[in-house]
XYZ file of C-alpha atoms in Angstrom:
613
model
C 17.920 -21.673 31.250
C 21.242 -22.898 30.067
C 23.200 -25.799 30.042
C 27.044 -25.857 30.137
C 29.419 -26.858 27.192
C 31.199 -29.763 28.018
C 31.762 -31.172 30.988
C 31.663 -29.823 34.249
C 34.254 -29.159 35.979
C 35.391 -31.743 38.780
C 35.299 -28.905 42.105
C 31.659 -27.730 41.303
C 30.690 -31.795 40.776
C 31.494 -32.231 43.915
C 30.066 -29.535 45.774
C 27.673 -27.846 44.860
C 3.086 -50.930 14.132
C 2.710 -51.856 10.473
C 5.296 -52.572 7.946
C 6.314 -48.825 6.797
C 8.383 -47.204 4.636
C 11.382 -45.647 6.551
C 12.689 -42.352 5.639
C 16.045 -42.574 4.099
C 19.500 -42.187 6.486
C 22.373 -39.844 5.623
C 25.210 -37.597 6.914
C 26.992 -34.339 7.311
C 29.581 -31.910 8.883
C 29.201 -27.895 9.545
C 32.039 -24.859 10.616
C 31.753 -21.424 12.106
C 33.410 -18.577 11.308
C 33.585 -14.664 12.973
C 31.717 -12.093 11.156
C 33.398 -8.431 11.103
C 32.448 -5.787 8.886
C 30.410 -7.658 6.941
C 32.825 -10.419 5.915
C 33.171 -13.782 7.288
C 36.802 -14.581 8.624
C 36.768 -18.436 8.301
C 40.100 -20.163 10.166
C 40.845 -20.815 13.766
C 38.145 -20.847 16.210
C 38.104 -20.424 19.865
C 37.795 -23.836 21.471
C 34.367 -24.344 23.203
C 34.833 -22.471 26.750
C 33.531 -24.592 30.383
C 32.348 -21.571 32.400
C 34.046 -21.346 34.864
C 36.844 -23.819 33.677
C 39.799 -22.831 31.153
C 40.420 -24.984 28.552
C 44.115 -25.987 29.651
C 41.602 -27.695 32.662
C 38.871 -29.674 30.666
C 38.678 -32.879 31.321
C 39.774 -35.450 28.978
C 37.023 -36.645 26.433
C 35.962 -39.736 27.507
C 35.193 -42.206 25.344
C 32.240 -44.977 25.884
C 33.197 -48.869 26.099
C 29.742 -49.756 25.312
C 30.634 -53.338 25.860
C 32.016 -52.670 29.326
C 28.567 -50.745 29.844
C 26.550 -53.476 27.969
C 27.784 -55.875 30.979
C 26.607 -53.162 33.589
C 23.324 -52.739 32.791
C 23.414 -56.578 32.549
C 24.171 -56.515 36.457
C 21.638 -54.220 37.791
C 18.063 -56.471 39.319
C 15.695 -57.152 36.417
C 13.247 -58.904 38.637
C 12.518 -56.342 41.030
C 9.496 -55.058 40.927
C 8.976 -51.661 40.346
C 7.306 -49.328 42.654
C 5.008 -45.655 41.858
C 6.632 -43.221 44.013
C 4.509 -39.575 44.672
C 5.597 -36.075 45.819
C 3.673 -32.922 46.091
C 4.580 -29.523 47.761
C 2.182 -30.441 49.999
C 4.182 -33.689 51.444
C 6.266 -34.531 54.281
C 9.992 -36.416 53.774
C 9.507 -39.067 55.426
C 8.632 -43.209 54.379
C 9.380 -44.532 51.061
C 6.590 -42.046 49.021
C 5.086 -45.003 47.706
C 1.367 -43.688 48.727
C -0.650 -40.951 46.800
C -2.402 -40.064 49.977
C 0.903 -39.389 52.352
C 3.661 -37.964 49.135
C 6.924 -36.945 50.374
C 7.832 -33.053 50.134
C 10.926 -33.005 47.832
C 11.511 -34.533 44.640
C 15.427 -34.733 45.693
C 14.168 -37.118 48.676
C 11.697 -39.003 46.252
C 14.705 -39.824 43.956
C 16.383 -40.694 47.157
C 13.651 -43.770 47.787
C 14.002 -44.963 44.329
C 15.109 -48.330 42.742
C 16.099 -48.461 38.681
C 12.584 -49.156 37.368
C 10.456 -47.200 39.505
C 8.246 -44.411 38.586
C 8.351 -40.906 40.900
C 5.075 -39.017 39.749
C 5.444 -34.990 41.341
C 2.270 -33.295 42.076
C 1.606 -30.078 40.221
C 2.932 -26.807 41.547
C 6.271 -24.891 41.771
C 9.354 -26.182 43.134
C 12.838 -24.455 44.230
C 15.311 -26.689 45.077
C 18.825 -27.336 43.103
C 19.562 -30.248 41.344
C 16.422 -31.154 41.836
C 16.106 -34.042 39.514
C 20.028 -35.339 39.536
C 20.905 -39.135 41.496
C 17.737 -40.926 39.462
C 18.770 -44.018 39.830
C 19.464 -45.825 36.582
C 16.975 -48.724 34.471
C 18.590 -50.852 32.379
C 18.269 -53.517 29.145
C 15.621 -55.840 30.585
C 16.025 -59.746 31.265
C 17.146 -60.090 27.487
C 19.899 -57.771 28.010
C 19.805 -56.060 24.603
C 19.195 -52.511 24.768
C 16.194 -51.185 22.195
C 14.278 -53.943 22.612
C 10.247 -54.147 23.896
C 11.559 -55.571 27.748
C 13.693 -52.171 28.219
C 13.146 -51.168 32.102
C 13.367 -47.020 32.097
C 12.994 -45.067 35.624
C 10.670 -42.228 35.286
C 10.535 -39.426 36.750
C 7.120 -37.222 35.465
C 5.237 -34.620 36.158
C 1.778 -35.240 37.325
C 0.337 -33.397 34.396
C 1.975 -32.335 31.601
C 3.830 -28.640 32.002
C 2.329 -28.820 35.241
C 4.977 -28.917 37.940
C 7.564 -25.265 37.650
C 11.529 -25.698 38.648
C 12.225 -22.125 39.431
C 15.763 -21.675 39.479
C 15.633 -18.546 39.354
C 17.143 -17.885 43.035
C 19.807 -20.469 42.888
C 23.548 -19.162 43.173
C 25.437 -19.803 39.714
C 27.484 -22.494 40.807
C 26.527 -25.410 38.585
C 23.248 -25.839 39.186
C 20.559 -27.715 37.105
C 17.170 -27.906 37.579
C 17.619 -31.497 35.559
C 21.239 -33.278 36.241
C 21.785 -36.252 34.880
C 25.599 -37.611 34.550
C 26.992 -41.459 33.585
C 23.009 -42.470 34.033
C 21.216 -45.013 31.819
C 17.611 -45.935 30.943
C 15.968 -42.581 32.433
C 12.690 -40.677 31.272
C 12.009 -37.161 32.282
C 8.522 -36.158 31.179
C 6.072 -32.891 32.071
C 8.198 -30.287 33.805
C 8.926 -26.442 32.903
C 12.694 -25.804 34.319
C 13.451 -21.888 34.220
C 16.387 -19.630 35.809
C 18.096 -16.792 35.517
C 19.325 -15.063 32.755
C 22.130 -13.948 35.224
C 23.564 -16.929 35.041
C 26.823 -18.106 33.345
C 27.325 -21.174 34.939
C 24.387 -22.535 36.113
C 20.784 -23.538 33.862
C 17.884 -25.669 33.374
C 19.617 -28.764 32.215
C 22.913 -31.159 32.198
C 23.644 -34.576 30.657
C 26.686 -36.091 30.041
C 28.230 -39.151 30.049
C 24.971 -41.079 29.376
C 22.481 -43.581 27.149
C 19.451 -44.665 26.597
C 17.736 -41.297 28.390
C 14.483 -39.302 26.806
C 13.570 -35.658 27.861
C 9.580 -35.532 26.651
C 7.209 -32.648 26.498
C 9.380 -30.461 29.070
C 9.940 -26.600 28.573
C 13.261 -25.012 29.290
C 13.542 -21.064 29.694
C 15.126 -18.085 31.132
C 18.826 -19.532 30.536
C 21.875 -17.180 30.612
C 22.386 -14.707 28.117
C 26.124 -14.168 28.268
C 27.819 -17.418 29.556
C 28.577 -20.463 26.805
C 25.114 -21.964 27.676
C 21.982 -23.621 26.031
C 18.799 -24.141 27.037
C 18.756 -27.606 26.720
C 20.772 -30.566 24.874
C 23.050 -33.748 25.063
C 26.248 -34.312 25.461
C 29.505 -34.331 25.847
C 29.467 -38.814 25.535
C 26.032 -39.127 25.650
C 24.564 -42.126 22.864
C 20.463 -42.817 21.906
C 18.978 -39.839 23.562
C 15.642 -38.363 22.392
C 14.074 -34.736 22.925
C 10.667 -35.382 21.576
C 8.132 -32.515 22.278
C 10.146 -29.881 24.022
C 10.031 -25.952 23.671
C 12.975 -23.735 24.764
C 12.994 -19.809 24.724
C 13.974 -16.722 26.740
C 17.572 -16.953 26.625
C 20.530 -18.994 26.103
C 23.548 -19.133 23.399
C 21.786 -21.950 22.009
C 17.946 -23.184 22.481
C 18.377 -27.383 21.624
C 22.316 -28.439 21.637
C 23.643 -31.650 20.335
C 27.242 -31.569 21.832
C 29.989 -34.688 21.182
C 26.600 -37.141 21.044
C 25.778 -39.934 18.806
C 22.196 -41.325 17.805
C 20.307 -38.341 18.945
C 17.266 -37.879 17.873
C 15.126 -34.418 18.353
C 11.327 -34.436 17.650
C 8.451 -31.937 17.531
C 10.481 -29.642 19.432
C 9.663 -25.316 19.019
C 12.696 -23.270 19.715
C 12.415 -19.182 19.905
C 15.487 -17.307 20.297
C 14.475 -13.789 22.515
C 17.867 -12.791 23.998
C 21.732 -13.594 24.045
C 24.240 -10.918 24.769
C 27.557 -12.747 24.454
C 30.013 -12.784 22.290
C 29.511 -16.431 20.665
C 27.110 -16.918 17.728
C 23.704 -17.950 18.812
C 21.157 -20.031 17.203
C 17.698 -22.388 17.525
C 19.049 -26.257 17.000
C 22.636 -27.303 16.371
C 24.867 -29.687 15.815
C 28.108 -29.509 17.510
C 30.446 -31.912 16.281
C 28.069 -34.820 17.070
C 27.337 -37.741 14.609
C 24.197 -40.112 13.575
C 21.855 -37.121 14.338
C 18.473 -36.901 13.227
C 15.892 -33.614 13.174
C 12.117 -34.479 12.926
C 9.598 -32.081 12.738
C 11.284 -29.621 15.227
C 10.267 -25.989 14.512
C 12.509 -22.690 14.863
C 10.198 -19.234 14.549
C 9.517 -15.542 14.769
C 13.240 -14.830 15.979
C 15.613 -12.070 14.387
C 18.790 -10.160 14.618
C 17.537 -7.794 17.213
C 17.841 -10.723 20.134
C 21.180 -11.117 19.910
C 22.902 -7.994 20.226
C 26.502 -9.567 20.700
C 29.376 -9.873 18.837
C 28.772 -12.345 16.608
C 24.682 -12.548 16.707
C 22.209 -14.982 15.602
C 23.738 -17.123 13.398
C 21.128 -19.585 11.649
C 17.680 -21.537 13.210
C 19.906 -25.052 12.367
C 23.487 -24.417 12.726
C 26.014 -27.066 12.603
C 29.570 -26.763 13.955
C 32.485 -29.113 12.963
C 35.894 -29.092 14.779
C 39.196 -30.563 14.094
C 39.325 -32.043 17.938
C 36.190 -34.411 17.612
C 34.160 -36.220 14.939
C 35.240 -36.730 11.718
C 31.762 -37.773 10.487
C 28.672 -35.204 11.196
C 25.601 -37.088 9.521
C 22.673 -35.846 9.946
C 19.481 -36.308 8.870
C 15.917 -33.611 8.029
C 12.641 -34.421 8.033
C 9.421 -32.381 7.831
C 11.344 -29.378 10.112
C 10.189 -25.764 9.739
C 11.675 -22.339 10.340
C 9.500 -19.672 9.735
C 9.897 -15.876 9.859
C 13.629 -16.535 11.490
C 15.720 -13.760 10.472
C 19.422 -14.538 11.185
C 22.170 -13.306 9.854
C 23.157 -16.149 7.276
C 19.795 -17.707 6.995
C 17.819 -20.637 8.199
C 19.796 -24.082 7.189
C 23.894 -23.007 8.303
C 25.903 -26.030 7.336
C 28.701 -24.662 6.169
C 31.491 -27.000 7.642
C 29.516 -30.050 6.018
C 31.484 -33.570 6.981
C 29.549 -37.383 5.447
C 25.983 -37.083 4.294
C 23.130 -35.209 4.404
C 19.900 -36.327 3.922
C 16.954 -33.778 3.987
C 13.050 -34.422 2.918
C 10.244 -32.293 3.397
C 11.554 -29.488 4.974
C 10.257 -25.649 5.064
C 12.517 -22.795 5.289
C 10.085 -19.525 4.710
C 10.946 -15.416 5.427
C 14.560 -15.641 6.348
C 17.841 -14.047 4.690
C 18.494 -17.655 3.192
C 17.044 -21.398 3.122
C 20.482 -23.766 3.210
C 23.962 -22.895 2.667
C 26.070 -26.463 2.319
C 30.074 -26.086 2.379
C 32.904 -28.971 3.043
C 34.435 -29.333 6.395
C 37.224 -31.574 7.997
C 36.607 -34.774 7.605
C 34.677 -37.040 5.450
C 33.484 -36.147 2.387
C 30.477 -34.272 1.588
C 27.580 -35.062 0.221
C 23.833 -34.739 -0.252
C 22.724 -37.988 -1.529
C 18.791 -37.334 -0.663
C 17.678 -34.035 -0.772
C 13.921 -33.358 -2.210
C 10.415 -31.811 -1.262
C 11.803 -28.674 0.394
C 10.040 -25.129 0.245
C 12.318 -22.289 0.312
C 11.296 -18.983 -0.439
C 10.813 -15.434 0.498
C 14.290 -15.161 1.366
C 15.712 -11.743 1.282
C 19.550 -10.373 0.856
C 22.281 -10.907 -1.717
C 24.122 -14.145 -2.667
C 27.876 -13.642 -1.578
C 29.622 -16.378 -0.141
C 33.074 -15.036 -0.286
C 31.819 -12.243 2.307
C 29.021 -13.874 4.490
C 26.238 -14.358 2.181
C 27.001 -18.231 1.718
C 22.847 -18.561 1.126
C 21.482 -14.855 1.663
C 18.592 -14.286 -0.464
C 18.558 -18.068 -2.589
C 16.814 -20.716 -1.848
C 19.406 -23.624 -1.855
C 23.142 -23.100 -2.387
C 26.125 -25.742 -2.234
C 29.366 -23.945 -2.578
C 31.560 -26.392 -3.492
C 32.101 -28.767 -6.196
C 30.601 -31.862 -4.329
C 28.407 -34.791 -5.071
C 24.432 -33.405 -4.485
C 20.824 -34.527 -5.621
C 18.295 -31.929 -5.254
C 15.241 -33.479 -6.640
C 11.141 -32.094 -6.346
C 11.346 -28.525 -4.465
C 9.874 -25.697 -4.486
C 12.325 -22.465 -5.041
C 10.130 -18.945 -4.966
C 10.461 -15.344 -4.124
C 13.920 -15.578 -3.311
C 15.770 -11.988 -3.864
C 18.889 -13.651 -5.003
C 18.980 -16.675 -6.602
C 16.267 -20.339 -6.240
C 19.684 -22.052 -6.011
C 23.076 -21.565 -6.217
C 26.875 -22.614 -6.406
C 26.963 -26.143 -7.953
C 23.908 -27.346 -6.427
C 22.500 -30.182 -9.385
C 19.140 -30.978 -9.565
C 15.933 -31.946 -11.477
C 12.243 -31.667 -11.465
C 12.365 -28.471 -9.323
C 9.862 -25.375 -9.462
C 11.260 -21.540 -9.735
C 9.476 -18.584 -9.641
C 9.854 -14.825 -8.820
C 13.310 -15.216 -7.781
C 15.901 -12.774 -9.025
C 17.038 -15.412 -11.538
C 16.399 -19.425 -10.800
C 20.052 -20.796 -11.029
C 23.171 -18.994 -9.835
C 26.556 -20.879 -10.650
C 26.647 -24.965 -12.033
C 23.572 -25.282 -13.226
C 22.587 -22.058 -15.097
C 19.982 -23.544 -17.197
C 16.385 -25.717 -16.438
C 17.047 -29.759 -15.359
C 15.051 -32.044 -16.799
C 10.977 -31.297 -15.443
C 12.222 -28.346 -13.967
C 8.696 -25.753 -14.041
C 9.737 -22.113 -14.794
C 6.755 -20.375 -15.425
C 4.028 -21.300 -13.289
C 3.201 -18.754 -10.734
C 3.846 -20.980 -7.489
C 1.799 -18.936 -4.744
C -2.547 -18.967 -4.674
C -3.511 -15.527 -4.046
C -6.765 -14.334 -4.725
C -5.365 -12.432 -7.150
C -3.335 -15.619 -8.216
C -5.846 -18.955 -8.067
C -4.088 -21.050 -9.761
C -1.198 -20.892 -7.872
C -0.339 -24.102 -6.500
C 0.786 -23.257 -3.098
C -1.807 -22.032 -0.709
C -0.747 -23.417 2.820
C 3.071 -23.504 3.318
C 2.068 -27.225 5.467
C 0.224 -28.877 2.634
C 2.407 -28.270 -0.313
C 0.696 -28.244 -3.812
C -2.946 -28.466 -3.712
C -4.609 -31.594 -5.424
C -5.260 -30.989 -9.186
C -2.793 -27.903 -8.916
C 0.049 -27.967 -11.818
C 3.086 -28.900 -9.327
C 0.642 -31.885 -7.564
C 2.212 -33.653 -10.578
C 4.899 -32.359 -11.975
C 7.468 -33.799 -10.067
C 9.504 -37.074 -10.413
C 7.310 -39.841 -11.783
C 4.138 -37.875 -11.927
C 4.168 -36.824 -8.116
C 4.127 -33.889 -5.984
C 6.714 -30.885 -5.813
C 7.342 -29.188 -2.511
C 7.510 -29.548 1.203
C 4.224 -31.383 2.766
C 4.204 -31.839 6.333
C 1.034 -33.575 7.276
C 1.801 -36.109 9.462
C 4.079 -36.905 12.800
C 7.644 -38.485 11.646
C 8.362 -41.409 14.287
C 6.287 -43.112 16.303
C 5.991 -41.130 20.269
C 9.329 -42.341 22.532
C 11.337 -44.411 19.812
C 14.985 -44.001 20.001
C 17.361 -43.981 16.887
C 16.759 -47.345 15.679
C 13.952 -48.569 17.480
C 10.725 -49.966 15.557
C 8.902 -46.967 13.654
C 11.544 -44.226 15.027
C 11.961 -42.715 11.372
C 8.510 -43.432 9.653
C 5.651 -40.861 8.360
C 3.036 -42.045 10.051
C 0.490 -41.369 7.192
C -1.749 -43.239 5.658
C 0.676 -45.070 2.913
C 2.278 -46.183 5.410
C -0.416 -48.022 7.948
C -1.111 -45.291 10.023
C -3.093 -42.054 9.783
C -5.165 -42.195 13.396
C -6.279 -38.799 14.390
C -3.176 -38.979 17.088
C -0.848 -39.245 13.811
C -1.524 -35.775 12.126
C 0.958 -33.333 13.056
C -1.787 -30.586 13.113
C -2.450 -28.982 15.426
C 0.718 -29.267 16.872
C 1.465 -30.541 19.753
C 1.371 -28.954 23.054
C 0.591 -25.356 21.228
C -1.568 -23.941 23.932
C 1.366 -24.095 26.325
C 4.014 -22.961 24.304
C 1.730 -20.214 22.850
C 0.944 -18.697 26.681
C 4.494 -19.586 27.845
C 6.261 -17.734 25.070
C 3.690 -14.979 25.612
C 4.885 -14.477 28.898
C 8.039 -13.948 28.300
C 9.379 -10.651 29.984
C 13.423 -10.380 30.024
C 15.606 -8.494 27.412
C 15.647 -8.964 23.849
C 12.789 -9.382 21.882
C 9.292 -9.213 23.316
C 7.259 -11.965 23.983
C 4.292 -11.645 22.966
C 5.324 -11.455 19.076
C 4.231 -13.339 15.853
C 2.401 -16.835 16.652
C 2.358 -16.066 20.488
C 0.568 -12.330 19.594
C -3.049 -12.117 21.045
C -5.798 -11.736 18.123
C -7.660 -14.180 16.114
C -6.700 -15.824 13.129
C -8.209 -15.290 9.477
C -10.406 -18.794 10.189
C -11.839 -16.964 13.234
C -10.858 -18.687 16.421
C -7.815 -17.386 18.332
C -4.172 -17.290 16.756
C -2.565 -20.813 17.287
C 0.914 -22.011 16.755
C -0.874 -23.940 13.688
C -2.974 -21.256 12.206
C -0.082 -19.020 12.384
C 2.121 -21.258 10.033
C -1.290 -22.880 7.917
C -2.181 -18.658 7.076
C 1.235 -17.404 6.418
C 0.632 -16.996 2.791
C -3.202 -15.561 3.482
C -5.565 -18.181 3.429
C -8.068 -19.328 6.503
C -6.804 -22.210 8.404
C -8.649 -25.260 7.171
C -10.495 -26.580 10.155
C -9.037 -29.744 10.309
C -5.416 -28.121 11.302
C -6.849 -25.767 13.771
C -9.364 -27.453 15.211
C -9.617 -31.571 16.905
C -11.833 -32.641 14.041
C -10.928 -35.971 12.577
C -8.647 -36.256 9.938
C -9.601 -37.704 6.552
C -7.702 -40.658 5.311
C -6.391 -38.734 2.342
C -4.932 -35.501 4.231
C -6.494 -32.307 5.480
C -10.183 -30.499 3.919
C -10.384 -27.243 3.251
């Protein structure tokens, strides 16, 4: 599935809980640059190509009065009361669909019977026609009239279970068609469907918003994009402010799996991207950033992707990849929390932000078994800097540090190549061919071991509580190491369970869900860990197992087009070293060789103070 850069163009339009500590904000910026005999040629860029559109034709940006659209949503009914709408392939067009008995056939018609506020619920099963899901009729900011508050009224359009309902697109024509079409629309939820088509196409794909606010895509799988057009699986943008992707997967095909295009307060959660094919002759990755601002990654995950899915000219670029151009935002913050990419081998690495614009903040992230963890570099604009950047996990990275030919982070850890302001406090650098970190990267209270040398450039000696000598990973052959599941970070009573700033942990832990389910940027408990310290730790707070892994698991499995083959790596058939079947958890919990603990793999209850072996 793909979905167009930018807007499209006018011809085919027509036709065819408790108090909590918050984690901490911050910014950024990213570039792109061609690679060509193993050197990186950094300068002009292409602009971003419209299929189908050339670039002397795109439409001007246009740029949100979000007074003017304050006082719109304040004129649509608030009073009304909403209606439950039903379709199933078993249905007849007819009436208003409001009974569960008598559905209508088409969920084009059901939208058609809609008022902002409603609810159309589609019946399981597979469905075929284009823009299916497109005129939803918009909700708006309650009877307070301030958006992001408790009285919000969305219009929903779900699935009747989960996954359940298919829009095939794989027989549509490749005129700007989406299975999900959503353009100058406000106050919309999409939730449960699986919208796949054609790899053949360049123009048409799964998804298209534009122009919008206040709209969440949840628990929705996007595949089978286009594999040569300028396409993406799924995304925001262009114009689009205080979207969410929470719980997502996107895979088999596309230039780009998630896409964050000319968008502000976007937030993407729990999502799992796998890259399996792209032929074209743009750089490809899992998650990016594309000259969008206020942007904020939680606990998405990029995996078991590599070189050999992306055979064109410029390949697989990075699992996060941001992109900063002169024509658009000054300002690219973004912010990291508890992400993972795992086994993702790109060409540059796993973290590519090297056209870095405001702040970055990153906590708690994992970058394991890729050519590189993060590679930070200036772009236009503001300023760079890394204000908050601690608990990471990089290691196993393989390749040599080069930046002035490609190999900005290729075998270290962490590397900022620039004289700029950066923090890198309480992470874990190991087994890194080149370098734990590099460039001018400053930091304190960090843990090296088995890389070719800990520090490369600024800092060439220890910071203060830096630990040198302790053997980070538990192998049998190694118990004391501190690290035994990449998830859980040092083990209690370990030496790194302590040895970081003020007598706490060093390294990555990733325990528990970041935001509270359907928050927006902003929005009460959107940024929180919703452990324990912080008044929550319910069984439905653990991020283990992960959501929706049964799906994405047999989904990915299936997959059958070019590139890589689907059933690979977590989505392989066999059992896993605690005995029950390989799981998108148990895949990431054994990674360094140890049985799952049953509480990850498994829907035992959590205990208050994390995960039992």
């Amino acid at each position: 599935m793909s979905l167009s850069f930018g807007r499209i163009p006018a011809a085919a339009a027509a036709g065819t809980a408790p108090a909590a500590r918050l984690i901490q904000p911050g910014l950024f910026t990213g570039d792109r640059g061609q690679v060509s005999q193993g050197r990186t040629q950094r300068g002009a860029l292409p602009p971003v190509k419209i299929p189908g559109c050339p670039a002397s034709a795109r439409p001007a940006r246009k740029v949100f009065n979000l007074a003017a659209i304050a006082i719109a949503l304040l004129g649509l009914p608030t009073t009304t009361i909403a209606s439950t709408r039903f379709v199933s392939p078993t249905g007849q067009d007819v009436g208003g669909c409001t009974s569960a008995a008598a559905p209508c056939r088409t969920i084009s018609y059901g939208i058609s019977q809609m008022s902002g506020g409603d609810t159309l619920i589609v019946g399981n099963g597979t469905y075929t026609e284009p823009n299916a899901i497109r005129h939803v009729p918009s909700g708006n900011s309650g009877p307070d009239g301030i958006p992001r508050t408790p009285d919000d009224v969305y219009t929903r359009v779900r699935a009747e279970s989960d996954f359940g309902v298919l829009i095939d697109g794989s027989q549509w024509p490749d005129t700007y068609i989406f299975g999900l079409r959503l353009s100058g629309k406000h106050f919309i939820e999409v939730r449960g469907f699986r919208f796949y088509t054609s790899q053949a196409h360049q123009n048409s794909g799964p998804m298209s918003l534009d122009s919008s606010t206040h709209i969440k895509i949840i628990r929705n799988g996007f595949g089978y994009a286009g594999v040569t057009g300028n396409v993406a699986a799924a995304g925001a943008g262009p114009d689009t402010d205080y979207v969410l992707f929470e719980e997502n997967f996107a895979f088999g095909g596309a230039r780009y799996m998630f896409l964050n295009y000319w968008a502000t307060h976007s937030v993407f959660r729990r999502n799992v991207a796998r890259n399996d094919y792209w032929n074209g002759t743009l750089q490809a990755a899992a998650f990016t950033n594309y000259d969008s601002t206020d942007t904020v990654w939680q606990n998405n995950i990029a995996i078991d992707s590599n070189v050999g899915c992306c055979t064109g000219h410029s390949g697989l670029y990075a699992a996060f990849f941001n992109e900063n151009k002169t024509d658009h935002a000054p300002d690219t913050s973004q912010e990291f929390h508890g992400n993972i990419v795992l086994n993702y081998k790109s060409i540059y690495g796993a973290h590519l932000d090297w056209v870095t614009s405001g702040t970055r903040h990153l906590t708690d992230n994992l970058w394991w078994d890729s050519n590189g963890g993060y590679c930070g570099e200036q772009g236009d604009g503001l300023a760079a800097s890394w204000p908050v950047v601690t608990h990471l996990t990089s290691g196993a990275h393989t390749g040599i540090y080069d930046p002035p030919n490609g190999g900005c982070m290729r075998g270290t850890g962490f590397a900022i190549n620039q004289n700029l302001a950066n923090q890198v406090v309480d992470s874990i650098f190991v087994n890194n061919q080149s370098f734990g970190v590099a460039g001018f990267v400053h930091g304190n209270h960090n843990a090296y071991f088995g890389n070719g040398a800990p520090y490369g450039g600024a800092q060439p000696s220890p910071g203060a509580g830096d630990v040198t000598t302790h053997n980070i990973v538990y192998s049998p052959t190694n118990p004391g190491g501190s690290l035994r599941f990449l998830p859980r970070g040092p083990e209690d009573a370990s030496p790194l369970a302590t040895a970081g700033t003020a007598g706490g942990r060093i390294g990555a832990r990733l325990l528990w869900k970041i935001g509270v389910d359907g928050t927006l940027y902003g929005e009460p408990g959107w940024n929180v860990e919703r452990s324990p310290q912080n008044g929550y730790g319910r069984p439905e707070d653990r991020l283990w197992p992960f959501p929706n892994e049964a799906v994405i698991k047999a989904e990915f499995a299936a997959y059958s087009g070019g590139g890589l083959p689907g059933a690979r790596g977590f989505a392989a058939p066999g059992l896993g070293l605690y005995g029950g079947p390989r799981t998108l958890s148990s895949y990431i919990w054994e990674y360094l060789g140890s049985p799952c603990p049953s509480s990850a793999c498994s829907v035992e209850a959590i205990f208050a103070d994390g995960f039992e072996d």
